[in-house]
Coordinates of C-alpha atoms and ligand atoms in Angstrom, one line a residue:
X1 CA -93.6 166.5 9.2
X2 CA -96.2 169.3 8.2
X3 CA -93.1 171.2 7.0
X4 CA -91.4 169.0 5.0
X5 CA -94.5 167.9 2.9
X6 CA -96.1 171.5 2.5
X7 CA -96.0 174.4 4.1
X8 CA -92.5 175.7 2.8
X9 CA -93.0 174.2 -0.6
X10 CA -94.2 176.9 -2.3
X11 CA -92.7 179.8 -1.0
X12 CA -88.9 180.1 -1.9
X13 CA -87.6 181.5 -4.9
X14 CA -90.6 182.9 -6.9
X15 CA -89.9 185.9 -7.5
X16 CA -86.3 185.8 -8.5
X17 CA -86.4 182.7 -10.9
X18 CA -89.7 184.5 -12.8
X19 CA -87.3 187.4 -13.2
X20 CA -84.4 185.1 -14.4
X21 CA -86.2 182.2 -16.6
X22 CA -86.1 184.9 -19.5
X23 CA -88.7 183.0 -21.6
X24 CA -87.9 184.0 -24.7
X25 CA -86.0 182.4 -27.2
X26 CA -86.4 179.0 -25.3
X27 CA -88.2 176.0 -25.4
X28 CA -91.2 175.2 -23.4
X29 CA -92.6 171.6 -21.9
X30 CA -95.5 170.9 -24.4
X31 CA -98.9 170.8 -22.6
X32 CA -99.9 167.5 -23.7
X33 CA -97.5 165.1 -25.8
X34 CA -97.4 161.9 -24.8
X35 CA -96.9 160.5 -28.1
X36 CA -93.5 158.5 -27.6
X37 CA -92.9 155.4 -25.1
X38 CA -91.0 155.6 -22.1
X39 CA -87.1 155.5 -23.0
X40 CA -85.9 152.3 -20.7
X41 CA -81.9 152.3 -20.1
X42 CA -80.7 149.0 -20.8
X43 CA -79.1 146.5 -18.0
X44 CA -75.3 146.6 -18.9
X45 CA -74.4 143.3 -19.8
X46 CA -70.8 141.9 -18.0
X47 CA -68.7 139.4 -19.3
X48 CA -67.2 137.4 -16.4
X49 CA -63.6 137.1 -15.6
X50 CA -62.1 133.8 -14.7
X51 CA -61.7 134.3 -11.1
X52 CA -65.4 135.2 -11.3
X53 CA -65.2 139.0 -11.3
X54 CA -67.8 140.4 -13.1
X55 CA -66.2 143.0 -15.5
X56 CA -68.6 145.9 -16.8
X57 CA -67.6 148.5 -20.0
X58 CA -68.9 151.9 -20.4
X59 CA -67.2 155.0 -22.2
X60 CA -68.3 158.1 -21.5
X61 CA -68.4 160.2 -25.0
X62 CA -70.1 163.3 -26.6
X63 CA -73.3 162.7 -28.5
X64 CA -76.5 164.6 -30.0
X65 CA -80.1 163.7 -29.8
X66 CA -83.2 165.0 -30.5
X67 CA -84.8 165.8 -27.7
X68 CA -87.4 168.2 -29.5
X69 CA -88.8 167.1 -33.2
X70 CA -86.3 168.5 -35.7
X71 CA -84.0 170.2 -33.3
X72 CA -80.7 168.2 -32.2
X73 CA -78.8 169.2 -29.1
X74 CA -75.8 168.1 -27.8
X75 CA -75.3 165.6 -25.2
X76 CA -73.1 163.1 -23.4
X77 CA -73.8 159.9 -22.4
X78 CA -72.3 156.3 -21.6
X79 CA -72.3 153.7 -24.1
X80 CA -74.7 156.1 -25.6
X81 CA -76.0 160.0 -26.8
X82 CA -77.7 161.0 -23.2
X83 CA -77.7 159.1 -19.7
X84 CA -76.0 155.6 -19.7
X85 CA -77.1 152.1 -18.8
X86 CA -78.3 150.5 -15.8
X87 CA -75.7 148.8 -13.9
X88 CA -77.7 145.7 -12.0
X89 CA -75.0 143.7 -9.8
X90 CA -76.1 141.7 -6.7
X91 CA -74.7 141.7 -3.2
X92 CA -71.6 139.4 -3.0
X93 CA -70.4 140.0 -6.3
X94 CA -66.8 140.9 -7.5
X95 CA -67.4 143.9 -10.0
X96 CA -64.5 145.7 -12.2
X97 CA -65.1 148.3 -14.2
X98 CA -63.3 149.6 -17.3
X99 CA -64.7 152.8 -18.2
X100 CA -62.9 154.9 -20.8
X101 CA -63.5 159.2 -20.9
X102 CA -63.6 160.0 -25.0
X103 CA -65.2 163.1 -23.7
X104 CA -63.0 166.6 -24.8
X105 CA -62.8 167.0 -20.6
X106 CA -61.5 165.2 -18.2
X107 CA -64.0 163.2 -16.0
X108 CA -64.9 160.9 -12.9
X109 CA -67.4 157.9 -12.6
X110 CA -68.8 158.2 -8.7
X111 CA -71.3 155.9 -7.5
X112 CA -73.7 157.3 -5.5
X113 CA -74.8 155.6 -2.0
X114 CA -72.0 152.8 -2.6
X115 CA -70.1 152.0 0.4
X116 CA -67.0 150.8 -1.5
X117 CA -63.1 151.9 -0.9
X118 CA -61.8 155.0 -1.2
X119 CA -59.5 154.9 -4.3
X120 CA -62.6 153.4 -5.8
X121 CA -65.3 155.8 -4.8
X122 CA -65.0 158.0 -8.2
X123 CA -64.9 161.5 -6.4
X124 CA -62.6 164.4 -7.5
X125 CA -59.0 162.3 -6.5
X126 CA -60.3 159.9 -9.0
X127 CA -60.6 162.0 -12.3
X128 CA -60.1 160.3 -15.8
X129 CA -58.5 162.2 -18.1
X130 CA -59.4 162.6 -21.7
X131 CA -58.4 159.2 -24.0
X132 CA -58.1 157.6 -20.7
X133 CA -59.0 154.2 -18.9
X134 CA -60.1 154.0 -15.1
X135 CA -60.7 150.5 -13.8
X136 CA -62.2 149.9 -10.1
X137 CA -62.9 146.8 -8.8
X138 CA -64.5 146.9 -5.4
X139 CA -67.3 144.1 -4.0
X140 CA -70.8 144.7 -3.8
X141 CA -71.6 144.6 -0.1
X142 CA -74.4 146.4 1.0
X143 CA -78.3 145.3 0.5
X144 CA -81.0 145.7 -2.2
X145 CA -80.8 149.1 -3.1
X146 CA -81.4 151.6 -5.7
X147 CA -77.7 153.7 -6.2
X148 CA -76.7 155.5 -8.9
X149 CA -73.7 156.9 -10.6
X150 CA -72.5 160.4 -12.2
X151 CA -69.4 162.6 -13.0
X152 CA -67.8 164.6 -9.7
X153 CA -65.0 166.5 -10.6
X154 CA -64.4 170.0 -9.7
X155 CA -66.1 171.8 -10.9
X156 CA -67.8 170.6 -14.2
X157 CA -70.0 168.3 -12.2
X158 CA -72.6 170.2 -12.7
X159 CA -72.3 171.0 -16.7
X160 CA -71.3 167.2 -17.5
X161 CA -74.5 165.6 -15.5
X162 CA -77.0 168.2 -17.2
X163 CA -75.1 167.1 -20.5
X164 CA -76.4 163.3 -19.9
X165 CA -74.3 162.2 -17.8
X166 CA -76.0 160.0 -15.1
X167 CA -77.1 156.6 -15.0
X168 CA -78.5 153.9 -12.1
X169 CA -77.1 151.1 -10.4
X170 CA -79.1 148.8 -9.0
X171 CA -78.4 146.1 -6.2
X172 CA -80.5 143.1 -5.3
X173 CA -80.1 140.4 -2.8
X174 CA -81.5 137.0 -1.4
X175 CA -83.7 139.1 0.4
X176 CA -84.9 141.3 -2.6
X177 CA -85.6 137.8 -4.6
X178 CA -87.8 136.8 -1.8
X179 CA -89.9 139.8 -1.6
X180 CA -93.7 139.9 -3.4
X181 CA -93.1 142.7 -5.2
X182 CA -92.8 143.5 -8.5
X183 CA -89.2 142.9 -10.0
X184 CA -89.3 142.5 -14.1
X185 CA -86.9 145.8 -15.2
X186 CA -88.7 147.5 -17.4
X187 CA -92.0 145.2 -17.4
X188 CA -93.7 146.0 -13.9
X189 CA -90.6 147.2 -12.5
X190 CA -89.3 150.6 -14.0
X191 CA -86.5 153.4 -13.8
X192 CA -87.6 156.8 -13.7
X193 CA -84.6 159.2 -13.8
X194 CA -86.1 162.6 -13.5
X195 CA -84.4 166.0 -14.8
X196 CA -85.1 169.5 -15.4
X197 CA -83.3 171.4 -18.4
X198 CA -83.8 174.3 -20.5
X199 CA -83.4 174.1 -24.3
X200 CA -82.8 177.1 -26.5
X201 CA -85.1 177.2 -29.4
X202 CA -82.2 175.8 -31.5
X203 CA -82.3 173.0 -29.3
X204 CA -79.2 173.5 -27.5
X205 CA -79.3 172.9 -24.0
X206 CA -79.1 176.1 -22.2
X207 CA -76.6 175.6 -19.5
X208 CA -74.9 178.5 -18.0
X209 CA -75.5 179.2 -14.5
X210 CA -74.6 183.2 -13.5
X211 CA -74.3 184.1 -10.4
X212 CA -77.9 184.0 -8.5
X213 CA -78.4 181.1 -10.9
X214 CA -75.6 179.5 -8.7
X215 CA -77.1 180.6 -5.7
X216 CA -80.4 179.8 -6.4
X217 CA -79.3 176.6 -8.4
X218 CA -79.7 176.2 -11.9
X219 CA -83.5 175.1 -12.8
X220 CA -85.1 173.8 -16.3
X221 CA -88.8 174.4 -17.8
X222 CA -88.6 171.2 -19.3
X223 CA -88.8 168.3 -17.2
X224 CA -88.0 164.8 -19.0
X225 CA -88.2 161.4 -17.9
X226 CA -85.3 159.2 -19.1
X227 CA -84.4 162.0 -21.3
X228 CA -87.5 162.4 -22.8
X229 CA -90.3 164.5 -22.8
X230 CA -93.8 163.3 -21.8
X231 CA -93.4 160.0 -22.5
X232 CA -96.0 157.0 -22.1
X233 CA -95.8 153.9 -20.4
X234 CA -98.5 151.1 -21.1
X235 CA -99.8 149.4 -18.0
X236 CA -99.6 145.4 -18.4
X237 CA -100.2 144.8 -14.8
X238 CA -102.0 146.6 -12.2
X239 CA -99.6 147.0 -9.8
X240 CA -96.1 149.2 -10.7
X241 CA -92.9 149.9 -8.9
X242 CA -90.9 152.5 -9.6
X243 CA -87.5 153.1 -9.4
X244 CA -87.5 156.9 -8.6
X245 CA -84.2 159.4 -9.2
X246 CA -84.6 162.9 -8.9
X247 CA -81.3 163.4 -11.6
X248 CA -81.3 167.1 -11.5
X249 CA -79.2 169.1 -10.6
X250 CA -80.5 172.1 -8.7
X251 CA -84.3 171.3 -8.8
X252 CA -86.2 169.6 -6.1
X253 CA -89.5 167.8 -6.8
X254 CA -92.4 166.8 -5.4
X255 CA -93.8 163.8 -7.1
X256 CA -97.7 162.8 -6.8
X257 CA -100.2 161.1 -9.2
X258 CA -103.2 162.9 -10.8
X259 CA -106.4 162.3 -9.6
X260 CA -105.2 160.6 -6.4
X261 CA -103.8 157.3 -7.5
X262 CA -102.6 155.5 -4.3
X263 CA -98.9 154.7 -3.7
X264 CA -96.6 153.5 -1.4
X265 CA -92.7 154.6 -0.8
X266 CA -91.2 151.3 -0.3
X267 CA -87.6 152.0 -0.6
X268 CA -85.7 155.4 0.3
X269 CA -81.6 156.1 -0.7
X270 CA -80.1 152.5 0.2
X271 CA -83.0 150.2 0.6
X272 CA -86.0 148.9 1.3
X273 CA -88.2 150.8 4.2
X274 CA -89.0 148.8 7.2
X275 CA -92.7 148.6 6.0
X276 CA -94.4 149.9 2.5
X277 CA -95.7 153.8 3.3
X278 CA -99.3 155.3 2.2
X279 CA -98.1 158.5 0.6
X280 CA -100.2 161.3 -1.5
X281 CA -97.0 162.6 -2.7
X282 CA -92.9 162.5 -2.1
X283 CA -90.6 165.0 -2.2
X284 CA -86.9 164.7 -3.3
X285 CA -84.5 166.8 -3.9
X286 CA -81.2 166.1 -6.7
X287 CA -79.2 162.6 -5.9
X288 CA -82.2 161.1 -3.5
X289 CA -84.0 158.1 -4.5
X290 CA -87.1 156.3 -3.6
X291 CA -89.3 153.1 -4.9
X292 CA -92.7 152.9 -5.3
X293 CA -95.6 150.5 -5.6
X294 CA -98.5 152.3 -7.8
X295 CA -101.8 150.4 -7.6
X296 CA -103.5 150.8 -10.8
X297 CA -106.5 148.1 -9.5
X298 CA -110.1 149.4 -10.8
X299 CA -108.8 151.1 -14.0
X300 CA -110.4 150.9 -17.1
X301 CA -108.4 149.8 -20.3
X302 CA -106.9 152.8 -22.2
X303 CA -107.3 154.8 -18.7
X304 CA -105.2 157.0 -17.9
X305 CA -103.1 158.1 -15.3
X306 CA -100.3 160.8 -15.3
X307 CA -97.2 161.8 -13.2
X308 CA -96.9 165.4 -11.9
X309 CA -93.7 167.1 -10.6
X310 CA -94.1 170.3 -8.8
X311 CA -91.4 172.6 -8.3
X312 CA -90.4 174.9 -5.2
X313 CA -91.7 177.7 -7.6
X314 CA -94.7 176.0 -7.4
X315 CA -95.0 175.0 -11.4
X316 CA -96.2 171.8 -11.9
X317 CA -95.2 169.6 -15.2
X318 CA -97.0 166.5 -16.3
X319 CA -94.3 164.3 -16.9
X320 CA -95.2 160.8 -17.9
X321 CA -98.6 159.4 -18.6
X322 CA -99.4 155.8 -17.8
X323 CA -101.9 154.0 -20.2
X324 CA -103.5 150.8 -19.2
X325 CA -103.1 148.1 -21.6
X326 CA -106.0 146.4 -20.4
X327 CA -109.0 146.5 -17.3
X328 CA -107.8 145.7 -14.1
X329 CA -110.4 144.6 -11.6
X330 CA -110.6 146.2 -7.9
X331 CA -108.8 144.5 -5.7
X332 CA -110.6 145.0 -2.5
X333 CA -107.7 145.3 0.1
X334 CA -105.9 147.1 -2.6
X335 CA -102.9 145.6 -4.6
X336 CA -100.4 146.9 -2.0
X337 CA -99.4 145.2 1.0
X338 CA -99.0 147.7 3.9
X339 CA -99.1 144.6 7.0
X340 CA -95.9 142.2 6.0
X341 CA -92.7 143.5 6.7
X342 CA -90.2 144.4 3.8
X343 CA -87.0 144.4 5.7
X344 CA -86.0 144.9 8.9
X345 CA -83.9 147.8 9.8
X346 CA -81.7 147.8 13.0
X347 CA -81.5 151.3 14.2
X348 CA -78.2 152.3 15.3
X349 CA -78.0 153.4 19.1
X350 CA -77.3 156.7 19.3
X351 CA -75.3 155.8 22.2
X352 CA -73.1 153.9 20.0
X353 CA -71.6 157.3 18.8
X354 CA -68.6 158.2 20.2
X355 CA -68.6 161.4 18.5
X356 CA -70.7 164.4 17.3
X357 CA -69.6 166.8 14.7
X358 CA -71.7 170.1 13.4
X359 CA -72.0 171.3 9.6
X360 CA -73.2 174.8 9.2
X361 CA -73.9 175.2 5.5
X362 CA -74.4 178.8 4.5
X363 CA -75.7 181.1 1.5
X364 CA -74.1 184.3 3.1
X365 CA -70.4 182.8 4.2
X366 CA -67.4 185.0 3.5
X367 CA -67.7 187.1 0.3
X368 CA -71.4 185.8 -0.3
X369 CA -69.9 182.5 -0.8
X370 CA -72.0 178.9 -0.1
X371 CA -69.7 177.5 2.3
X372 CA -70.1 174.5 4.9
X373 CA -68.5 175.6 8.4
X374 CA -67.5 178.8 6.6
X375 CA -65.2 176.9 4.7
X376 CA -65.0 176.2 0.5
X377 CA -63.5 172.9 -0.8
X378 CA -60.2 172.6 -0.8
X379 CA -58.5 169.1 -2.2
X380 CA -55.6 170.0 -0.2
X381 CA -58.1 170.3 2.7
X382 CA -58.7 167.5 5.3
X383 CA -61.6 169.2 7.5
X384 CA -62.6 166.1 9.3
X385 CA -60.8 163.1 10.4
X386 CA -62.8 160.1 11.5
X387 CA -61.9 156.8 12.6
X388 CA -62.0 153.7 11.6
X389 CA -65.0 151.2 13.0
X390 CA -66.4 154.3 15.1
X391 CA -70.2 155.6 15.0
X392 CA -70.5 159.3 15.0
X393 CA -73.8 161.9 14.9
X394 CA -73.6 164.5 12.6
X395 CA -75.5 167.8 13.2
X396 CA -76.1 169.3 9.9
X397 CA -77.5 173.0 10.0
X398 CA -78.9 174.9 6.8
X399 CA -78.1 178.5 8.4
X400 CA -79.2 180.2 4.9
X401 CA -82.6 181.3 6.5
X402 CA -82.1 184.6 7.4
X403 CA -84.0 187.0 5.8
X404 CA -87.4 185.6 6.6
X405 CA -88.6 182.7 4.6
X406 CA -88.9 185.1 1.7
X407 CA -85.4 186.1 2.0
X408 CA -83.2 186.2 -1.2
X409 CA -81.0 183.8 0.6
X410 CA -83.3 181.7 1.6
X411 CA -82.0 178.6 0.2
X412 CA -82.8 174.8 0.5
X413 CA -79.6 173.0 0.4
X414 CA -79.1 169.3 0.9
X415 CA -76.2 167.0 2.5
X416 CA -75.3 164.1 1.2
X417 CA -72.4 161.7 2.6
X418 CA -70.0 159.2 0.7
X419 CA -68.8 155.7 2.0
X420 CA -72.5 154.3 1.9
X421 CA -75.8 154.8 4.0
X422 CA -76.7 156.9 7.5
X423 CA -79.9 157.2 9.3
X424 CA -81.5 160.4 10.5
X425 CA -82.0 160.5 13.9
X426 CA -84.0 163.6 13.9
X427 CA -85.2 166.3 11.8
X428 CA -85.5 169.9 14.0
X429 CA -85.7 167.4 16.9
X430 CA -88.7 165.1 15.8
X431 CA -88.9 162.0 14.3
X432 CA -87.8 161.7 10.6
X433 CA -91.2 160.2 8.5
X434 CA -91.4 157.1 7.9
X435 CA -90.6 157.5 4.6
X436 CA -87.1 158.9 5.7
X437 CA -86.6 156.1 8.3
X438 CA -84.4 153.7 6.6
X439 CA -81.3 154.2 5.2
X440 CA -80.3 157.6 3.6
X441 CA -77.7 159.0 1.7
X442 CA -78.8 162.7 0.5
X443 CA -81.1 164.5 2.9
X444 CA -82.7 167.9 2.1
X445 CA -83.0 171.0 4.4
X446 CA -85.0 173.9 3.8
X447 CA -84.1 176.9 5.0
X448 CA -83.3 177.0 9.0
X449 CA -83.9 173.2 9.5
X450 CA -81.5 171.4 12.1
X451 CA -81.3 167.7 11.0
X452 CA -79.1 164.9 13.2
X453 CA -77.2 161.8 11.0
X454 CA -75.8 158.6 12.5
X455 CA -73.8 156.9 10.4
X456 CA -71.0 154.0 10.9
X457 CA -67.8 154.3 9.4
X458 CA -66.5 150.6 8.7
X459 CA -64.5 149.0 6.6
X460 CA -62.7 151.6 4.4
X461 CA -59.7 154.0 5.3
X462 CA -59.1 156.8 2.7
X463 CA -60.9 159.7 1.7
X464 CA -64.3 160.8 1.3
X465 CA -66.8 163.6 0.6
X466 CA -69.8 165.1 2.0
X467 CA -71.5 168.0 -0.1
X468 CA -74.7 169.7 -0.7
X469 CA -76.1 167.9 -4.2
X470 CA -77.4 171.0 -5.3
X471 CA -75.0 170.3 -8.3
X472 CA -74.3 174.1 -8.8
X473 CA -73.7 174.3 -5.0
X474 CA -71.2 171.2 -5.3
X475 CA -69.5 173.0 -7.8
X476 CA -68.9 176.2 -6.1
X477 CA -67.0 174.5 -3.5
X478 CA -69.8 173.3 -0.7
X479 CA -68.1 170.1 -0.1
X480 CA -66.1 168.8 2.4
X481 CA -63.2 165.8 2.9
X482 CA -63.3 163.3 5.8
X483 CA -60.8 161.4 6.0
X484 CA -61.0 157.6 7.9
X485 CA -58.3 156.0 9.5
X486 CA -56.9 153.5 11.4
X487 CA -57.6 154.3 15.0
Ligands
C2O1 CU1 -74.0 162.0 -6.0 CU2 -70.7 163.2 -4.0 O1 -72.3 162.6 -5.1
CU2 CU1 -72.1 160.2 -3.6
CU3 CU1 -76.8 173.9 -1.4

């Protein structure tokens, strides 16, 4: 537990990505802006069909924005110039999509932690060409949750999410409604999508990964919050939830507040936590997502209160500043409620499992290549057939820590799984956090952990991925294909 909230975090990587980051000619983070509000992605509105299918639009397209005062840079974004709007369905909905690509590539629409058929899961066997129309239509059947969805073709993944490409999908429920929490988007109850980028000093954004970039993973010295940088948000109410995404591609985070604001995690990948968590600060690595309640009780009016993300290199980037609109008085207990429960998770018995499979994912595979069981994606590939309505433990080793912890391929990698949410059972045979307790999708490993999944496979034949969402890792081929079928 130590591990995975210090000790490592500031080792890896140094050295190499100093030697890389080639300051000049780029843009850097400002010290101190905060002179713009908080960017809010709309909620897509739907239009409902007859039979009561709620039908959503979204093109995917080029765009330019200005990131940076004066200097424009080139983007792509849905319905819009960068990122694209917040899909908010509800559990028991019918949804259809039409999403057309008037990008210059072809693309995919996958969303993320969605346990939803195969043909509809938007991986690589569901690409859109250019000009094109793709329209899923799946029902929303999983709990309150905070997904999200992105391009994940192969291999300009990577290139197309850094361009803007991104966007969340949120899920509520009966149960959500009846929680105490709060629940006003973009009031009391606010998206933060979180990415690294680098900008050259046109304001270009400067994307091209070489080689120990790819290894490494491709990391930013700007870190913007809803695609902007240092931006505000004025505090109405003293008590906040955030909706947090860690959108980047290579870079993982950990998130705290200055001056040791208290927060709770209440929500990890694909739902709310058995019980709200104390936390000082939360780590998550591209693709995970948590929700947190930030108690702002005791601060004066025009206080304030800033974000900080640290890096594995150990930089640290104030990234969005909360001011308080008003004085909010000290609520004794605290505005957060650790006793009541917030949803109750039934763990799934590891005796249940009626098979274990092992996932070796490696730095150093043949010809230097990142590979999971020594293998690259291959479409053509099936490495993993599952069946259908079975329980299975997955093993999932990150073998890239040889070399010492200082090693050059020393790299954190992460596994994540499509066809919805899986529980860790243990991480280098303890516990998971609590934080990590409820349901998952993406899991990180640094270098030599050992990490055990159980997940159910229901309801769905077809196939599916599991990859490392180190986009630039994705991209090089460390992804798999299981397939589920009919027993
Ligand atoms: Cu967020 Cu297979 O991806
Ligand atoms: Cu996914
Ligand atoms: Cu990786």
């Amino acid at each position: 537990m130590i591990k995975r909230t210090s000790v490592l975090f500031l080792i890896p990587l140094l050295l190499l990505s100093a030697a890389l980051s080639g300051a000049a000619g780029r843009r850097e983070q400002p010290s101190e802006a905060f002179s713009a509000a908080l960017p809010v992605p709309p909620v897509l509105e739907a239009e409902t069909a007859a039979d009561g299918t709620k039908v959503y639009s979204m093109t995917a397209r080029e765009g330019v924005r200005e990131f940076f005062p004066g200097a424009s840079t080139e983007t792509a974004g849905y319905n819009g110039s960068y990122l694209g709007p917040t899909i908010l369905v509800r559990r028991g909905d019918r949804v259809r999509f039409r999403i057309k690509n008037e990008l210059e590539d072809a693309t995919s629409v996958h969303w993320h932690g969605a346990h939803v058929p195969a043909e509809m899961d938007g991986g690589p066997h569901q690409g859109i060409e250019t000009g094109a129309v793709w329209s899923p239509e799946f029902l929303i059947d999983q709990e309150a949750a905070t997904l999200w969805y992105h391009p994940h073709l192969i291999p300009t993944t990577a290139e197309q999410v850094y361009r803007g490409l991104a966007g969340l999908f949120i899920i509520e429920d009966e149960h959500s409604d009846s929680l105490d929490i709060p629940s006003e988007y973009g009031t009391d109850d606010i998206p933060l999508i979180v990415q690294d980028r680098k900008f050259d000093r046109d304001g270009t954004f400067a994307y091209g990964p070489g080689m120990p970039e790819i290894m490494h993973g491709y990391q930013g010295n700007v870190v913007m919050v809803n695609g902007a940088i240092q931006p505000y948000l004025d505090a109405d109410k003293p008590l906040i939830r955030l909706r947090l995404l860690n959108g980047s591609n290579s870079s993982i985070f950990r998130f705290r507040f200055e001056d040791g604001v208290s927060f709770a995690q209440i929500a990890s990948d694909g739902g709310f936590l058995g019980k709200a968590v104390a936390m000082e600060n939360i780590i998550l690595s591209p693709g995970e997502r948590a929700e947190l309640l930030i108690d702002f009780g005791g601060r004066k009016r025009n206080d304030t209160v800033d974000l900080l993300a640290e890096t594995s290199s150990g930089e640290e980037y104030r990234i969005l500043r909360f001011r308080m609109k008003k004085s909010f008085t000290a609520d004794a207990s605290g505005a957060i409620d650790y006793g009541s429960p917030l949803n109750s998770i039934e763990k799934i018995p590891p005796g249940e499992a009626s098979r274990e499979r092992r996932f070796v994912m490696s730095s150093m595979g043949p010809g230097g290549r990142l590979t999971i069981n020594g293998k690259r994606m291959d479409m053509g590939r099936i490495d993993e057939r599952v069946s259908l309505g079975s329980t299975e433990i997955w093993t999932i080793e990150n073998g890239s820590g040889m070399g010492g912890r200082m090693g050059m391929m020393n790299t954190p990698h992460s596994f994540h799984v499509h066809d919805g949410q899986f529980q860790i059972l243990d991480i280098n045979g303890a516990a998971p956090p609590p934080g990590e307790a409820g349901w998952k999708d993406t899991v990180l490993l640094w270098p030599g952990d050992r990490i055990r999944i159980i997940k159910r496979f229901e309801d769905f034949t077809g196939i599916y991925m599991y990859h490392c969402h180190l986009l630039e890792h994705e991209d090089a081929g460390m992804m798999g294909q299981f397939e589920v079928l009919s027993p």
